[in-house]
mmCIF file of C-alpha atoms in Angstrom:
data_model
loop_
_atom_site.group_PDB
_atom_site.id
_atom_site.type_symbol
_atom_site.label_atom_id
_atom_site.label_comp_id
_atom_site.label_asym_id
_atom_site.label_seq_id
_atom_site.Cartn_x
_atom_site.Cartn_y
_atom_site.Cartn_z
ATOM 1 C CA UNK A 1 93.848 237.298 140.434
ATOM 2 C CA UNK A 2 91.870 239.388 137.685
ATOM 3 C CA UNK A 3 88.256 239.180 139.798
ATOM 4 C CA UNK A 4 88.825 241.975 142.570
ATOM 5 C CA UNK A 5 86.219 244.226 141.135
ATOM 6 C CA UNK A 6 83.770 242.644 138.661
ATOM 7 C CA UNK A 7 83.798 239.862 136.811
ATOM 8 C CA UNK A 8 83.946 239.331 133.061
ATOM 9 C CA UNK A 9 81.044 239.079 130.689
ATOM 10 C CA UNK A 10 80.627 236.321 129.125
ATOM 11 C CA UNK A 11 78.147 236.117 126.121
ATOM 12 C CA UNK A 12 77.198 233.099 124.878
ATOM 13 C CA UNK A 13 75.673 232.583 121.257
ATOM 14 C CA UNK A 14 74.205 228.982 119.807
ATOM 15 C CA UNK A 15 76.144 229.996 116.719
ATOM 16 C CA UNK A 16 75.228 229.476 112.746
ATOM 17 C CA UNK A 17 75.908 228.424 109.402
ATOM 18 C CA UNK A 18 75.473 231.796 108.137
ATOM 19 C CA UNK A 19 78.815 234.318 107.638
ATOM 20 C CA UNK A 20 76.855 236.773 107.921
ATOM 21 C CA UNK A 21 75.585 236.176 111.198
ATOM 22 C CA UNK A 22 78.464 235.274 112.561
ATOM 23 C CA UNK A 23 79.870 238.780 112.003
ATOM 24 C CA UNK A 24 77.156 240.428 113.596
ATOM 25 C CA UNK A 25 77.629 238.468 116.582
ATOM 26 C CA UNK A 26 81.494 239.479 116.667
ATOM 27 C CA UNK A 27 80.578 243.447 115.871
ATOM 28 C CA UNK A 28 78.123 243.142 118.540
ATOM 29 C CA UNK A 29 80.835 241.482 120.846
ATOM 30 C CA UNK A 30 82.886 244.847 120.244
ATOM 31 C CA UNK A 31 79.820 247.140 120.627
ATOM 32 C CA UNK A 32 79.998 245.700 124.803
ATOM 33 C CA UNK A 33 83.957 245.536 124.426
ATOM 34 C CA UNK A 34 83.779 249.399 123.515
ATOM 35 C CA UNK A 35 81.211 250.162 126.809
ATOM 36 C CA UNK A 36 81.319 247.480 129.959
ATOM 37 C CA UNK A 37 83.846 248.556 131.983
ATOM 38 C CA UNK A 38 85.285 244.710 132.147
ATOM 39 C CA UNK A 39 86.472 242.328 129.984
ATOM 40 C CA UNK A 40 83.989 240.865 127.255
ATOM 41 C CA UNK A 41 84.892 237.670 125.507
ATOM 42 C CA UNK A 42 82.036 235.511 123.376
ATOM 43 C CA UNK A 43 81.780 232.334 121.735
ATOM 44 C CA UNK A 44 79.178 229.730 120.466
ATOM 45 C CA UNK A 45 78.076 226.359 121.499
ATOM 46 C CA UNK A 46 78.003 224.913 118.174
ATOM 47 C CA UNK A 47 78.187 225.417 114.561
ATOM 48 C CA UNK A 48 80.869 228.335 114.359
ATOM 49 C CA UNK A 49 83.611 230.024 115.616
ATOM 50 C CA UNK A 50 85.114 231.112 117.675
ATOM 51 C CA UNK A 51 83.697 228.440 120.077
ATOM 52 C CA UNK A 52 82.631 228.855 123.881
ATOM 53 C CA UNK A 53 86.043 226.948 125.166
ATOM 54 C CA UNK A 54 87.875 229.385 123.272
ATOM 55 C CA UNK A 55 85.840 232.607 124.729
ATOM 56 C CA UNK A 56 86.406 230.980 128.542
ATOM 57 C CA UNK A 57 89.624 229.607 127.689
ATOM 58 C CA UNK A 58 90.638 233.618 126.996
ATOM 59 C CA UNK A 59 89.018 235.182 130.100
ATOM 60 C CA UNK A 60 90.447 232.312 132.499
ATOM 61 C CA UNK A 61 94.012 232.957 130.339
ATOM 62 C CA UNK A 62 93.660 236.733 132.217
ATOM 63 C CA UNK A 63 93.522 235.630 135.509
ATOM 64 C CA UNK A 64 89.572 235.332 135.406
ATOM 65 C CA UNK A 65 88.012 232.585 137.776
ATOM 66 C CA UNK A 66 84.681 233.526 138.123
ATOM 67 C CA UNK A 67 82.362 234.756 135.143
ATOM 68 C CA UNK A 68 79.211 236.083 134.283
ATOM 69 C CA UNK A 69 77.872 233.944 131.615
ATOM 70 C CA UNK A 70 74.501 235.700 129.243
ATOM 71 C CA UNK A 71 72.752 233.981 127.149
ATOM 72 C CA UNK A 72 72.246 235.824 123.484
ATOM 73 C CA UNK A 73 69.419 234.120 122.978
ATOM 74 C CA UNK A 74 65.865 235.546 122.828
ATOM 75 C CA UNK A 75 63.506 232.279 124.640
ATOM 76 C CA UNK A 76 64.147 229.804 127.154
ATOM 77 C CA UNK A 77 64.122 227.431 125.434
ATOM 78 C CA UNK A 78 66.611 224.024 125.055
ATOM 79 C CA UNK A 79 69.600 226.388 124.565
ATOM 80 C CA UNK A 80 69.423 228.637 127.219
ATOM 81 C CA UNK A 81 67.842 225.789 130.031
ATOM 82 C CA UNK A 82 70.388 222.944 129.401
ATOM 83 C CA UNK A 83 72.920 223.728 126.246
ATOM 84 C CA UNK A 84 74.861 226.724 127.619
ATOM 85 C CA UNK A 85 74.489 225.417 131.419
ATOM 86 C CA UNK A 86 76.148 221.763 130.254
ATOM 87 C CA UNK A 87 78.457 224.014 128.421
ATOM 88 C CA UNK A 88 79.555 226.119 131.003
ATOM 89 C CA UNK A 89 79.806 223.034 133.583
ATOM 90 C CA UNK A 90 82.232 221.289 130.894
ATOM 91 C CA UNK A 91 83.983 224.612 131.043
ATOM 92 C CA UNK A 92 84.333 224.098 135.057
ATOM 93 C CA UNK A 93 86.122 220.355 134.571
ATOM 94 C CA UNK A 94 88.175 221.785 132.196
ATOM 95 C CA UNK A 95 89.493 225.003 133.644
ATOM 96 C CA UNK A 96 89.946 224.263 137.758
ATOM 97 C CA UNK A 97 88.869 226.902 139.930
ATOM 98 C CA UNK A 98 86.426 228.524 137.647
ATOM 99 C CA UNK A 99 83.004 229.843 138.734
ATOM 100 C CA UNK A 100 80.054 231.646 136.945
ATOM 101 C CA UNK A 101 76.721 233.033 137.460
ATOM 102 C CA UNK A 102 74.439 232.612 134.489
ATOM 103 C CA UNK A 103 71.816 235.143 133.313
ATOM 104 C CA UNK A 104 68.177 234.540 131.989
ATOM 105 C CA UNK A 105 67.686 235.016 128.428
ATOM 106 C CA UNK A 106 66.795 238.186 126.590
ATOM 107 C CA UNK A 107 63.474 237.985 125.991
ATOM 108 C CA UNK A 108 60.692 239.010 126.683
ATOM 109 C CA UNK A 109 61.494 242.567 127.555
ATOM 110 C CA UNK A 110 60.355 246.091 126.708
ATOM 111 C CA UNK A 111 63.629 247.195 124.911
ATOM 112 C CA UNK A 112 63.165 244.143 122.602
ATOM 113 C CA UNK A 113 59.539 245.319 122.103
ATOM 114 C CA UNK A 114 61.159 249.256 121.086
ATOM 115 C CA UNK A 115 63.416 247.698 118.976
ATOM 116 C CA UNK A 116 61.046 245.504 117.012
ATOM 117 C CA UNK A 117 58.613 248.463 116.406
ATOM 118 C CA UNK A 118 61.737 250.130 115.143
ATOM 119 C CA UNK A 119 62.319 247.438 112.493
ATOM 120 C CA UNK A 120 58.611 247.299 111.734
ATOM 121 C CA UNK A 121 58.506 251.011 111.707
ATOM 122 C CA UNK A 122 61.260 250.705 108.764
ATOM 123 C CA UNK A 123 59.033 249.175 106.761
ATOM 124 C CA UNK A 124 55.466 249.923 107.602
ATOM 125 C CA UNK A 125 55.239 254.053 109.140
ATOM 126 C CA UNK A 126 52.201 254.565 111.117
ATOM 127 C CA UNK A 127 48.939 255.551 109.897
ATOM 128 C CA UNK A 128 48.737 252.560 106.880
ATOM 129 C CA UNK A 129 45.457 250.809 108.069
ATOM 130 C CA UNK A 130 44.143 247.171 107.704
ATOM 131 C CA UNK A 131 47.564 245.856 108.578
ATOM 132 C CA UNK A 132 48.756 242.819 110.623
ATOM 133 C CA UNK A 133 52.259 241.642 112.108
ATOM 134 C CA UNK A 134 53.283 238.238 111.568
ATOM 135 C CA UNK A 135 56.082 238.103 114.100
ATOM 136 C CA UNK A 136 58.101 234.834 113.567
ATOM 137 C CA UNK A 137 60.135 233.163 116.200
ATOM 138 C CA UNK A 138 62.708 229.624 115.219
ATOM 139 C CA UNK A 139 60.656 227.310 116.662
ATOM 140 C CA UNK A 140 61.092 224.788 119.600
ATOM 141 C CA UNK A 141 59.803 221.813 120.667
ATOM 142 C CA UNK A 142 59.624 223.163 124.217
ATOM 143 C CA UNK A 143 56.339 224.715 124.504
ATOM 144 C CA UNK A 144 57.006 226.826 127.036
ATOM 145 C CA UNK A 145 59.525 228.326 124.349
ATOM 146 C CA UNK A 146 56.935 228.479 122.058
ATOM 147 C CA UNK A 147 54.575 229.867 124.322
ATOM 148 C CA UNK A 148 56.808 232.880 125.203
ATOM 149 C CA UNK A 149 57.054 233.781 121.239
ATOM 150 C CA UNK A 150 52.741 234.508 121.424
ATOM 151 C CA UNK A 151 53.449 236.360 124.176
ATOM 152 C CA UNK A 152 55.330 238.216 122.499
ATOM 153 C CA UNK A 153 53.248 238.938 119.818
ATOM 154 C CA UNK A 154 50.592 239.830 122.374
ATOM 155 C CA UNK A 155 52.736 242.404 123.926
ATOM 156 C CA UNK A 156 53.295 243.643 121.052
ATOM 157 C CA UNK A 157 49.871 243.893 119.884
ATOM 158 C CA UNK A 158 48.986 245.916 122.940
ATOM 159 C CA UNK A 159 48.748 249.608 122.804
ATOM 160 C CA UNK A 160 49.515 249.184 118.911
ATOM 161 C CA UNK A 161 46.531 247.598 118.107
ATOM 162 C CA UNK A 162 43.661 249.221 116.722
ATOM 163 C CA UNK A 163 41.937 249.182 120.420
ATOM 164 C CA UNK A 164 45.054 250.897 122.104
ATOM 165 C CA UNK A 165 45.505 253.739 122.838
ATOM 166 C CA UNK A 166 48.168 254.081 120.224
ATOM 167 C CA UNK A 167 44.628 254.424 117.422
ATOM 168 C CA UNK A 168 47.061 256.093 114.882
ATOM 169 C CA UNK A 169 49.213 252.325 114.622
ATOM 170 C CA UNK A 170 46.835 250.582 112.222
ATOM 171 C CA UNK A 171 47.819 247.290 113.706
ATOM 172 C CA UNK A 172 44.777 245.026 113.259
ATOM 173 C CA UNK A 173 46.445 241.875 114.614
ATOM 174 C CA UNK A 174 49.451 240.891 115.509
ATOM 175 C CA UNK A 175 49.778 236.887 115.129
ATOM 176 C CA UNK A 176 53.194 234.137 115.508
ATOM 177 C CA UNK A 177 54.208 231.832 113.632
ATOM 178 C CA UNK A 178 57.570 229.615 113.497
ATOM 179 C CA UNK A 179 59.578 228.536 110.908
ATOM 180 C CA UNK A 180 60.766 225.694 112.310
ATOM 181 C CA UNK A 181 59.541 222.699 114.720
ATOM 182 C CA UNK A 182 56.407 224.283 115.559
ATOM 183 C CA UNK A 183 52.863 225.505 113.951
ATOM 184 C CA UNK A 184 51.768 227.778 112.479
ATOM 185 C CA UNK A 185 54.343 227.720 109.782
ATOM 186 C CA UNK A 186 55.078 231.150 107.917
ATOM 187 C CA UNK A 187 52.738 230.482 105.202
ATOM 188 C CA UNK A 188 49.982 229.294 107.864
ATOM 189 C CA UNK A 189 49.818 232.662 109.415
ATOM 190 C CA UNK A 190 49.767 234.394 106.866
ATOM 191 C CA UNK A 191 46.884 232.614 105.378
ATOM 192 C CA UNK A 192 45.300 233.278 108.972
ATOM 193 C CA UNK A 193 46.161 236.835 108.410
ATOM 194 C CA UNK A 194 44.610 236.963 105.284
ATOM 195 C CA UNK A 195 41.766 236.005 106.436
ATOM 196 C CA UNK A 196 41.416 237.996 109.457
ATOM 197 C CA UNK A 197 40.906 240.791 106.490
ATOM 198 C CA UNK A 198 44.575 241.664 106.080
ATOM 199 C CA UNK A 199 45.118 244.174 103.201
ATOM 200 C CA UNK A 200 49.120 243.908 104.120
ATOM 201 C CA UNK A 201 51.035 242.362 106.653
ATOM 202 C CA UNK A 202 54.222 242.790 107.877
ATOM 203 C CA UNK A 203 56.445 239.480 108.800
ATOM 204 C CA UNK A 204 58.768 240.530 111.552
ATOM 205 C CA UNK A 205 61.497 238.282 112.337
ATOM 206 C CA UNK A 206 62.052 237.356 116.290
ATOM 207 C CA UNK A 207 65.337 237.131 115.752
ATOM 208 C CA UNK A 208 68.985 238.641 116.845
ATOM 209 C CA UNK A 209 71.359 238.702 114.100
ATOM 210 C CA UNK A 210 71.260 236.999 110.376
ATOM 211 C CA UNK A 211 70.965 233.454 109.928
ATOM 212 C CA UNK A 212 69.695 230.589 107.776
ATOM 213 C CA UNK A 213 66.510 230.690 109.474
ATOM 214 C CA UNK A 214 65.944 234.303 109.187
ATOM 215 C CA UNK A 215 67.034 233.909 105.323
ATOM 216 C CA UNK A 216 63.998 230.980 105.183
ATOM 217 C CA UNK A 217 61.314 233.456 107.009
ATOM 218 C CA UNK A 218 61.910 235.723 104.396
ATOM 219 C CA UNK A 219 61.905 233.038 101.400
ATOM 220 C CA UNK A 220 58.691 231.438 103.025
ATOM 221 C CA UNK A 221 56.684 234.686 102.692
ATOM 222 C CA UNK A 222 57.633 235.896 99.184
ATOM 223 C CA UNK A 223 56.459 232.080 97.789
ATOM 224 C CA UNK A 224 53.304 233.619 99.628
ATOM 225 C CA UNK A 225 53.316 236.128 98.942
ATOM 226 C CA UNK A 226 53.812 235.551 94.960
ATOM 227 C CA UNK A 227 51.157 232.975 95.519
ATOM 228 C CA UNK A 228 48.324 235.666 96.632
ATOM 229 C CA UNK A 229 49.450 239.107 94.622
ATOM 230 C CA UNK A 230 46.591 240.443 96.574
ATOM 231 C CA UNK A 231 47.933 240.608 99.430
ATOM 232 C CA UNK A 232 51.170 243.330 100.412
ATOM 233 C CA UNK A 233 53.724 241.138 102.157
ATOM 234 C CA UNK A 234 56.367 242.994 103.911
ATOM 235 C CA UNK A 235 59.591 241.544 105.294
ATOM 236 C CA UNK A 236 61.275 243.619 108.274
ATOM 237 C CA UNK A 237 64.846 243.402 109.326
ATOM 238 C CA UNK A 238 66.452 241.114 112.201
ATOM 239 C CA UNK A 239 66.577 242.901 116.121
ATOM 240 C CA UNK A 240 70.572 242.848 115.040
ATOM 241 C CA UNK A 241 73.703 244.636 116.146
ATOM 242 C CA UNK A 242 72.366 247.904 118.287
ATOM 243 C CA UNK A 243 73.124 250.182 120.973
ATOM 244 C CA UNK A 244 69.564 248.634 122.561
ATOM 245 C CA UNK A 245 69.892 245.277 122.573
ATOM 246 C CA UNK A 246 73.536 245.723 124.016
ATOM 247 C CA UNK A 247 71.921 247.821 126.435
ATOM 248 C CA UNK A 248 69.344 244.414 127.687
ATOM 249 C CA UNK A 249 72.552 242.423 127.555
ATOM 250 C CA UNK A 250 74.121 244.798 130.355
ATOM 251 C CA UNK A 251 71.195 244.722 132.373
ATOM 252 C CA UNK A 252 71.431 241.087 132.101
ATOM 253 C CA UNK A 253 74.869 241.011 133.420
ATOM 254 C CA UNK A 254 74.193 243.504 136.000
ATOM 255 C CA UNK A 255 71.176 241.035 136.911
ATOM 256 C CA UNK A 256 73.061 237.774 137.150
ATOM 257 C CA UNK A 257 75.937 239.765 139.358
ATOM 258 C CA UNK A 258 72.938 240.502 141.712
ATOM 259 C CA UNK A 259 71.359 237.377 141.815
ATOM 260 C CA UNK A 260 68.352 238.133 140.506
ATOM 261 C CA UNK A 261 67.307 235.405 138.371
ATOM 262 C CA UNK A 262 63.631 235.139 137.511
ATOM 263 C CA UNK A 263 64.061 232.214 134.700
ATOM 264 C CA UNK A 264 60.475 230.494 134.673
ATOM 265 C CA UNK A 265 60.425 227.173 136.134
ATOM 266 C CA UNK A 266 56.625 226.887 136.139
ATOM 267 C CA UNK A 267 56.375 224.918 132.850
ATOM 268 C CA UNK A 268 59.849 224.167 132.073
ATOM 269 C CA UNK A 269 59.415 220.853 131.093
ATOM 270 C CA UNK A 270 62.662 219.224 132.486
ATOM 271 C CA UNK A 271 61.372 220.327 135.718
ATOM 272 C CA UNK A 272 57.523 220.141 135.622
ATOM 273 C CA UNK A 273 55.343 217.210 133.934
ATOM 274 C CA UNK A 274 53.760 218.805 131.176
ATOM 275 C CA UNK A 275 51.272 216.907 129.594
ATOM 276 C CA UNK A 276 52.593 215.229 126.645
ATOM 277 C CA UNK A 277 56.357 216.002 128.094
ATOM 278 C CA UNK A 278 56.110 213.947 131.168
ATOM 279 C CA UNK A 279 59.569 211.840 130.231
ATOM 280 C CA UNK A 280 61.595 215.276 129.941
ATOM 281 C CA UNK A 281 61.136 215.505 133.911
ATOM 282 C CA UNK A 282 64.755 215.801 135.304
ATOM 283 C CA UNK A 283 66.093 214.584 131.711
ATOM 284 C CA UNK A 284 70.181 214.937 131.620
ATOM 285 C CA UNK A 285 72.061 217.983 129.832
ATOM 286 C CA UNK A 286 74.969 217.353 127.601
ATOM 287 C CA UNK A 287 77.046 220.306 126.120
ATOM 288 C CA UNK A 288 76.812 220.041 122.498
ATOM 289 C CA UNK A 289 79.899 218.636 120.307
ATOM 290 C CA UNK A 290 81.527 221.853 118.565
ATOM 291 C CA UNK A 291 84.108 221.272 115.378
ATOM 292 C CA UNK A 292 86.872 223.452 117.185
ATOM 293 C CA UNK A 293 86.559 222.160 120.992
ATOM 294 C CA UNK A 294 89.539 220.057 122.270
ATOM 295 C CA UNK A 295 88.518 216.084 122.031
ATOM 296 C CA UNK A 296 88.353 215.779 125.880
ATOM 297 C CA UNK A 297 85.750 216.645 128.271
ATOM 298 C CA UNK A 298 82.694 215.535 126.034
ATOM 299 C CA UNK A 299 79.965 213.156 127.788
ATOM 300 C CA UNK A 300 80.135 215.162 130.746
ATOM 301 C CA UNK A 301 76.233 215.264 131.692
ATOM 302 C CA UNK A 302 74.531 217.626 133.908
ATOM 303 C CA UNK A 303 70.947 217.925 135.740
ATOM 304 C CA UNK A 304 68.676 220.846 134.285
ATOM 305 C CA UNK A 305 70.740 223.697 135.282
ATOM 306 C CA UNK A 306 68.716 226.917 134.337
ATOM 307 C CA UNK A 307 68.442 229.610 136.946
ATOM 308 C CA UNK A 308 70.922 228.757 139.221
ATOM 309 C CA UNK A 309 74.403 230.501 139.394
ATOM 310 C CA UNK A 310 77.495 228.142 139.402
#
């Protein structure tokens, strides 16, 4: 057996459309090859290759039978509660013997808060005053999810803003939006920047790696911005492929080794009646159906999952 030290790292993406993205996620599957001192396979749940079956399929291949599964995602929300859980537990029936511990989702954390002041640095340098952040998240409709993207923003907002004690930021406001599934679209929060006084905002994707929905934040705020030519729209660059953000992901490994999960059950909806979300309570969690996994093992449901090691 492979597992007499550590085990593997598993990283788990939702997957996308976009080429483009999809390389990122495999040159940022090298960048933790290159460093963790164990083996390092990743896969998506849906969309694109290579899929999750194939990742666990080549770690249990090596004599792996118990894994440490991270989600590369940035919010708790559908994904990382039930999608990769159901995943992993079809990975279980289909692979006997095989264990995992499962790790909490990137976000929020101070390296992701570095790394998005580097990306709005890149586009904005310090000292420009009477400007906002418009920091974008995909979307849910788990509001706990969506909650966790303004908090975000606040965090971000604090010690930047003009009352910080970073003065020299210039960051009058720093508000969300989503581009999908949830308000205040892109164009909404712009407008409310606008009219907060905004001379120029900058949108700032809360995103990992290149996608179609990053491609659609950016289209959203130059039909804006072409709209109101008063107004200096800026468009900053994806988190993406980075020593720092590999850096969370190994803390999140080290953290799910340990056993010390702190996912947020408080309003998770498939745990907690939220109003509005009262028939989510206890709801089942099916894997979702990717083009390249083998035709058994589908229909396998599973109890919310999140925060629990396996």
């Amino acid at each position: 057996m492979r597992d007499t030290v550590k085990p593997p790292l598993l990283m788990v993406g939702h997957g996308t459309r976009d080429d483009a993205g999809v390389a990122e996620f495999g040159r940022f599957v090298e960048r933790l090859r290159s460093r963790m001192p164990v083996d390092v396979a990743g896969g998506f749940i849906e969309l694109s290759a290579p899929p999750l079956t194939e990742a666990a399929a080549e770690l249990y291949g090596r004599g792996h039978r118990r894994i440490a599964a991270v989600p590369i995602v940035l919010v708790a929300a559908g994904h990382g509660k039930g999608d990769i859980p159901a995943a992993m537990a079809r990975e279980q029936v289909r692979h006997p013997g095989l264990s995992y511990v499962y790790g909490r989702p990137l976000g929020p954390h101070p390296t992701l808060l570095a790394l998005l002041e580097e990306r709005l640095r890149a586009v904005q340098p310090p000292g420009e005053q009477d400007t906002a952040v418009l920091l974008v998240g995909r979307g849910s409709t788990d509001p706990d999810a969506n909650a966790e993207v303004h908090k975000v923003a606040r965090l971000f907002w604090e010690g930047r803003g003009a009352g910080g004690p970073d003065q020299g930021a210039g960051l009058m406001a720093v508000e969300a939006a989503f581009v999908s599934l949830a308000r205040p679209s892109v164009a909404e929060g712009l407008e409310r920047c606008r009219r907060l006084g905004a001379r120029r905002v900058v949108v700032l994707p809360y995103f990992l790696f290149p996608g179609v929905l990053p491609d659609r934040v950016v289209a959203e705020a130059r039909e804006y911005a072409a709209a109101h030519p008063e107004l200096d729209v800026r468009c900053a660059e994806v988190i993406g492929d980075c020593d720092g953000l590999a850096d969370l992901v190994a803390e999140r490994y080290e953290e799910a080794l340990a056993g010390d999960i702190r996912m947020n059950c408080d309003t998770c909806v498939y745990r907690i009646a939220l109003p509005g979300f009262e028939d989510r309570v206890g709801a089942p969690q099916t894997p979702h159906h990717h083009p390249d996994d083998p035709a058994h093992g589908h229909g396998h449901a599973h109890g919310p999952a999140h925060g629990h090691a396996h």
